Short mmCIF file of C-alpha atoms in Angstrom, two decimals:
data_model
loop_
_atom_site.label_atom_id
_atom_site.label_comp_id
_atom_site.label_asym_id
_atom_site.label_seq_id
_atom_site.Cartn_x
_atom_site.Cartn_y
_atom_site.Cartn_z
CA THR G 1457 -11.71 -29.00 65.14
CA GLN G 1458 -10.74 -25.19 65.11
CA LEU G 1459 -7.91 -24.23 62.87
CA LEU G 1460 -6.05 -20.99 63.01
CA GLU G 1461 -4.09 -20.40 59.67
CA GLN G 1462 -1.17 -17.98 60.06
CA SER G 1463 0.38 -16.05 57.31
CA PRO G 1464 2.97 -15.58 56.14
CA GLN G 1465 4.88 -18.76 57.59
CA PHE G 1466 8.19 -17.15 57.12
CA LEU G 1467 8.96 -13.38 56.67
CA SER G 1468 12.55 -11.78 56.38
CA ILE G 1469 12.97 -7.99 56.02
CA GLN G 1470 15.30 -5.18 56.61
CA GLU G 1471 15.61 -3.39 59.91
CA GLY G 1472 13.12 -0.16 59.95
CA GLU G 1473 10.56 -1.87 57.52
CA ASN G 1474 7.06 -2.44 58.18
CA LEU G 1475 5.19 -6.00 58.39
CA THR G 1476 1.84 -7.34 59.24
CA VAL G 1477 1.14 -11.22 60.27
CA TYR G 1478 -2.24 -12.51 59.69
CA CYS G 1479 -4.07 -15.30 61.61
CA ASN G 1480 -7.46 -16.59 60.23
CA SER G 1481 -10.02 -19.03 61.18
CA SER G 1482 -13.61 -20.05 60.17
CA SER G 1483 -14.17 -20.46 63.75
CA VAL G 1484 -15.19 -17.88 66.27
CA PHE G 1485 -13.18 -17.50 69.16
CA SER G 1486 -13.97 -15.61 72.71
CA SER G 1487 -10.54 -14.41 72.87
CA LEU G 1488 -7.16 -14.60 70.69
CA GLN G 1489 -3.82 -14.26 72.32
CA TRP G 1490 -0.35 -13.46 70.52
CA TYR G 1491 2.74 -14.72 71.87
CA ARG G 1492 6.45 -14.53 70.67
CA GLN G 1493 8.67 -17.27 71.03
CA GLU G 1494 12.47 -17.48 70.79
CA PRO G 1495 14.75 -20.77 70.22
CA GLY G 1496 14.84 -22.86 73.38
CA GLU G 1497 12.38 -20.78 75.22
CA GLY G 1498 8.32 -21.02 75.99
CA PRO G 1499 6.01 -18.66 74.07
CA VAL G 1500 5.76 -15.31 75.80
CA LEU G 1501 2.39 -13.68 75.83
CA LEU G 1502 2.34 -10.32 74.02
CA VAL G 1503 -1.44 -9.61 74.07
CA THR G 1504 -4.89 -10.74 74.59
CA VAL G 1505 -7.79 -9.28 72.44
CA VAL G 1506 -11.21 -10.17 73.27
CA THR G 1507 -13.69 -7.72 71.86
CA GLY G 1508 -14.33 -8.08 67.99
CA GLY G 1509 -12.83 -4.95 66.55
CA GLU G 1510 -10.62 -4.39 69.14
CA VAL G 1511 -6.95 -2.76 68.68
CA LYS G 1512 -4.15 -2.84 71.09
CA LYS G 1513 -1.00 -1.33 70.75
CA LEU G 1514 2.30 -2.42 72.55
CA LYS G 1515 4.98 0.24 71.47
CA ARG G 1516 5.73 -0.52 67.86
CA LEU G 1517 3.27 -3.64 67.53
CA THR G 1518 -0.47 -3.11 66.91
CA PHE G 1519 -2.91 -5.78 67.27
CA GLN G 1520 -6.50 -6.11 65.93
CA PHE G 1521 -9.28 -8.31 66.22
CA GLY G 1522 -11.62 -8.96 63.53
CA ASP G 1523 -15.31 -7.69 64.01
CA ALA G 1524 -16.61 -11.10 63.86
CA ARG G 1525 -13.96 -12.62 66.01
CA LYS G 1526 -12.60 -15.02 63.76
CA ASP G 1527 -9.45 -13.33 62.75
CA SER G 1528 -6.34 -11.31 63.98
CA SER G 1529 -3.55 -9.23 62.68
CA LEU G 1530 -0.36 -8.28 64.07
CA HIS G 1531 1.33 -4.96 62.75
CA ILE G 1532 4.89 -4.09 63.21
CA THR G 1533 6.21 -0.77 62.50
CA ALA G 1534 9.88 -0.08 61.87
CA ALA G 1535 10.96 -3.30 62.59
CA GLN G 1536 14.00 -4.02 64.90
CA THR G 1537 16.37 -6.93 64.77
CA GLY G 1538 15.24 -7.68 68.32
CA ASP G 1539 11.66 -8.46 66.89
CA THR G 1540 13.06 -11.60 65.41
CA GLY G 1541 11.31 -14.61 66.58
CA LEU G 1542 8.47 -16.90 65.87
CA TYR G 1543 5.22 -15.16 66.42
CA LEU G 1544 2.15 -17.32 67.41
CA CYS G 1545 -1.60 -16.74 67.60
CA ALA G 1546 -3.74 -18.96 69.68
CA GLY G 1547 -7.21 -18.93 70.05
CA ALA G 1548 -9.70 -19.50 73.15
CA GLN G 1549 -13.26 -20.83 72.75
CA TYR G 1550 -14.61 -20.34 75.93
CA GLY G 1551 -13.89 -17.86 78.76
CA GLY G 1552 -10.59 -16.96 77.87
CA GLY G 1553 -8.55 -20.22 77.70
CA ALA G 1554 -9.74 -22.38 80.45
CA ASP G 1555 -10.11 -25.22 77.93
CA GLY G 1556 -6.76 -24.89 76.27
CA LEU G 1557 -5.53 -22.61 73.51
CA THR G 1558 -5.94 -23.47 69.85
CA PHE G 1559 -2.61 -22.46 68.34
CA GLY G 1560 -1.30 -21.39 64.65
CA LYS G 1561 1.61 -22.84 63.12
CA GLY G 1562 3.61 -19.52 63.81
CA THR G 1563 5.10 -17.10 61.62
CA HIS G 1564 9.07 -17.09 61.68
CA LEU G 1565 10.09 -13.67 61.22
CA ILE G 1566 13.81 -12.40 60.78
CA ILE G 1567 14.89 -8.81 60.89
CA GLN G 1568 17.86 -8.43 59.06
CA PRO G 1569 20.48 -5.45 60.20
CA GLU R 973 7.51 -13.66 90.98
CA ALA R 974 8.78 -17.15 89.86
CA GLY R 975 7.48 -18.28 86.25
CA VAL R 976 6.72 -21.73 85.44
CA VAL R 977 9.71 -24.00 86.08
CA GLN R 978 10.11 -27.18 84.24
CA SER R 979 12.87 -29.78 84.27
CA PRO R 980 14.78 -31.24 82.80
CA ARG R 981 15.59 -28.73 79.88
CA TYR R 982 16.70 -31.29 77.48
CA LYS R 983 16.69 -34.85 77.52
CA ILE R 984 18.27 -37.60 75.03
CA ILE R 985 17.03 -41.34 75.41
CA GLU R 986 17.10 -44.46 73.31
CA LYS R 987 13.56 -45.67 72.11
CA LYS R 988 11.80 -47.87 74.35
CA GLN R 989 13.19 -46.13 77.21
CA PRO R 990 10.73 -44.27 79.74
CA VAL R 991 11.01 -40.51 80.43
CA ALA R 992 9.14 -38.33 82.55
CA PHE R 993 9.10 -34.38 82.57
CA TRP R 994 8.17 -32.24 85.49
CA CYS R 995 6.35 -28.80 85.99
CA ASN R 996 6.01 -26.49 88.79
CA PRO R 997 3.30 -23.74 87.80
CA ILE R 998 3.03 -20.37 88.96
CA SER R 999 2.00 -20.08 92.43
CA GLY R 1000 -1.93 -19.58 92.96
CA HIS R 1001 -2.61 -20.91 89.16
CA ASN R 1002 -5.28 -23.62 89.58
CA THR R 1003 -5.26 -24.68 86.13
CA LEU R 1004 -2.20 -26.46 84.40
CA TYR R 1005 -1.89 -27.36 80.60
CA TRP R 1006 0.88 -29.87 79.00
CA TYR R 1007 1.74 -28.93 75.48
CA LEU R 1008 3.32 -30.54 72.67
CA GLN R 1009 5.42 -28.70 70.05
CA ASN R 1010 7.04 -30.19 66.93
CA LEU R 1011 9.70 -28.35 65.25
CA GLY R 1012 8.44 -25.35 63.48
CA GLN R 1013 4.68 -25.72 64.75
CA GLY R 1014 2.62 -24.25 67.20
CA PRO R 1015 1.86 -26.19 70.56
CA GLU R 1016 -0.78 -28.67 70.75
CA LEU R 1017 -2.78 -29.58 73.95
CA LEU R 1018 -2.04 -32.97 75.56
CA ILE R 1019 -3.98 -32.35 78.92
CA ARG R 1020 -5.53 -29.92 81.16
CA TYR R 1021 -5.83 -30.11 84.69
CA GLU R 1022 -7.96 -28.09 87.15
CA ASN R 1023 -6.72 -28.56 90.29
CA GLU R 1024 -5.80 -32.18 90.67
CA GLU R 1025 -8.30 -33.50 88.28
CA ALA R 1026 -7.53 -34.15 84.58
CA VAL R 1027 -10.51 -32.32 82.77
CA ASP R 1028 -9.63 -32.87 79.19
CA ASP R 1029 -7.01 -35.67 78.35
CA SER R 1030 -8.62 -36.32 74.82
CA GLN R 1031 -5.40 -35.52 72.96
CA LEU R 1032 -2.95 -37.81 75.13
CA PRO R 1033 -1.88 -40.96 73.63
CA LYS R 1034 -2.77 -43.13 76.61
CA ASP R 1035 -1.09 -46.26 75.53
CA ARG R 1036 2.18 -44.78 76.20
CA PHE R 1037 1.38 -41.26 77.78
CA SER R 1038 0.32 -40.59 81.29
CA ALA R 1039 0.14 -37.67 83.47
CA GLU R 1040 -0.72 -36.71 87.09
CA ARG R 1041 -1.00 -33.82 89.53
CA LEU R 1042 -1.62 -35.14 92.71
CA LYS R 1043 -1.79 -32.21 94.95
CA GLY R 1044 -2.90 -29.74 92.61
CA VAL R 1045 0.16 -27.99 92.33
CA ASP R 1046 3.25 -29.65 90.40
CA SER R 1047 2.57 -32.43 87.70
CA THR R 1048 4.44 -35.14 85.85
CA LEU R 1049 4.07 -36.35 82.38
CA LYS R 1050 5.42 -39.70 81.47
CA ILE R 1051 5.96 -41.63 78.33
CA GLN R 1052 6.92 -45.06 78.71
CA PRO R 1053 7.82 -46.55 76.09
CA ALA R 1054 9.29 -43.69 73.98
CA GLU R 1055 9.35 -43.79 70.43
CA LEU R 1056 11.31 -41.89 67.71
CA GLY R 1057 8.26 -39.98 66.99
CA ASP R 1058 7.98 -38.51 70.55
CA SER R 1059 11.15 -36.14 69.81
CA ALA R 1060 9.58 -32.51 70.33
CA VAL R 1061 9.36 -29.91 73.31
CA TYR R 1062 7.01 -30.53 75.81
CA LEU R 1063 5.54 -27.34 77.27
CA CYS R 1064 3.97 -26.70 80.55
CA ALA R 1065 1.69 -23.47 81.08
CA SER R 1066 -0.39 -22.49 83.85
CA SER R 1067 -3.10 -20.15 84.57
CA TYR R 1068 -5.82 -18.93 87.14
CA THR R 1069 -9.47 -20.14 86.32
CA SER R 1070 -12.18 -18.12 88.23
CA TRP R 1071 -14.95 -20.81 88.20
CA GLY R 1072 -17.65 -18.48 89.53
CA SER R 1073 -17.20 -16.27 86.43
CA LYS R 1074 -16.37 -19.02 84.25
CA SER R 1075 -13.28 -17.18 82.91
CA SER R 1076 -9.74 -17.65 82.78
CA TYR R 1077 -6.71 -15.61 82.49
CA GLU R 1078 -3.93 -15.53 80.37
CA GLN R 1079 -1.72 -18.97 80.14
CA TYR R 1080 1.97 -18.47 81.12
CA PHE R 1081 4.51 -21.17 79.57
CA GLY R 1082 7.49 -22.52 81.15
CA PRO R 1083 10.90 -22.99 78.84
CA GLY R 1084 9.74 -26.35 78.01
CA THR R 1085 11.69 -29.95 77.91
CA ARG R 1086 13.46 -30.87 74.55
CA LEU R 1087 13.16 -34.70 74.23
CA THR R 1088 15.17 -36.38 71.74
CA VAL R 1089 14.59 -40.09 71.13
CA THR R 1090 17.30 -41.90 69.37
#
């Protein structure tokens, strides 16, 4: 069983601060996806990283895939209240996700005004 | 383009009653997934369909859960009889899988059905 450990589980910070969320595993994944989920909604895909060491930027969000493809991080610069939500990392072992994704438990992020 | 559609959005039933959830995936997506998400947790895969074939149902509690995707498009997930522990959000997702290259593109999720068993 592949496990993805996310940390921290909960994070509450002030608007304008920076933060980093981590996603770690002992297993190698062919790709890793980050989702954001708001209450009452399904997860919404933010980014997919495929290559070890890959870095992708989405406005104020920076995603990095570890060199060994076992871990990933999400860094948010100058957090805004609209960034509040549940951030989930999910790994695919084969072919980008055809086998179904293994999800971490998520990081509950609250950005206070 | 319409996203993944699920209904109902909310369902409250008494234990031992049956319940069914419906999902219509994004047009053209050949792979469909059902996930279960408990409060405060990440989604867990229940079953995966490639067209109309269930190719991974290892995590589906088959004594009470069943699913079908008869025409390879929309799908139904059923629980009979429901238990208190089944209270959760049931998410449907879809993706396009290219079998020639054995790769799948990203999964897109519906809004989920929140089930409460009393």
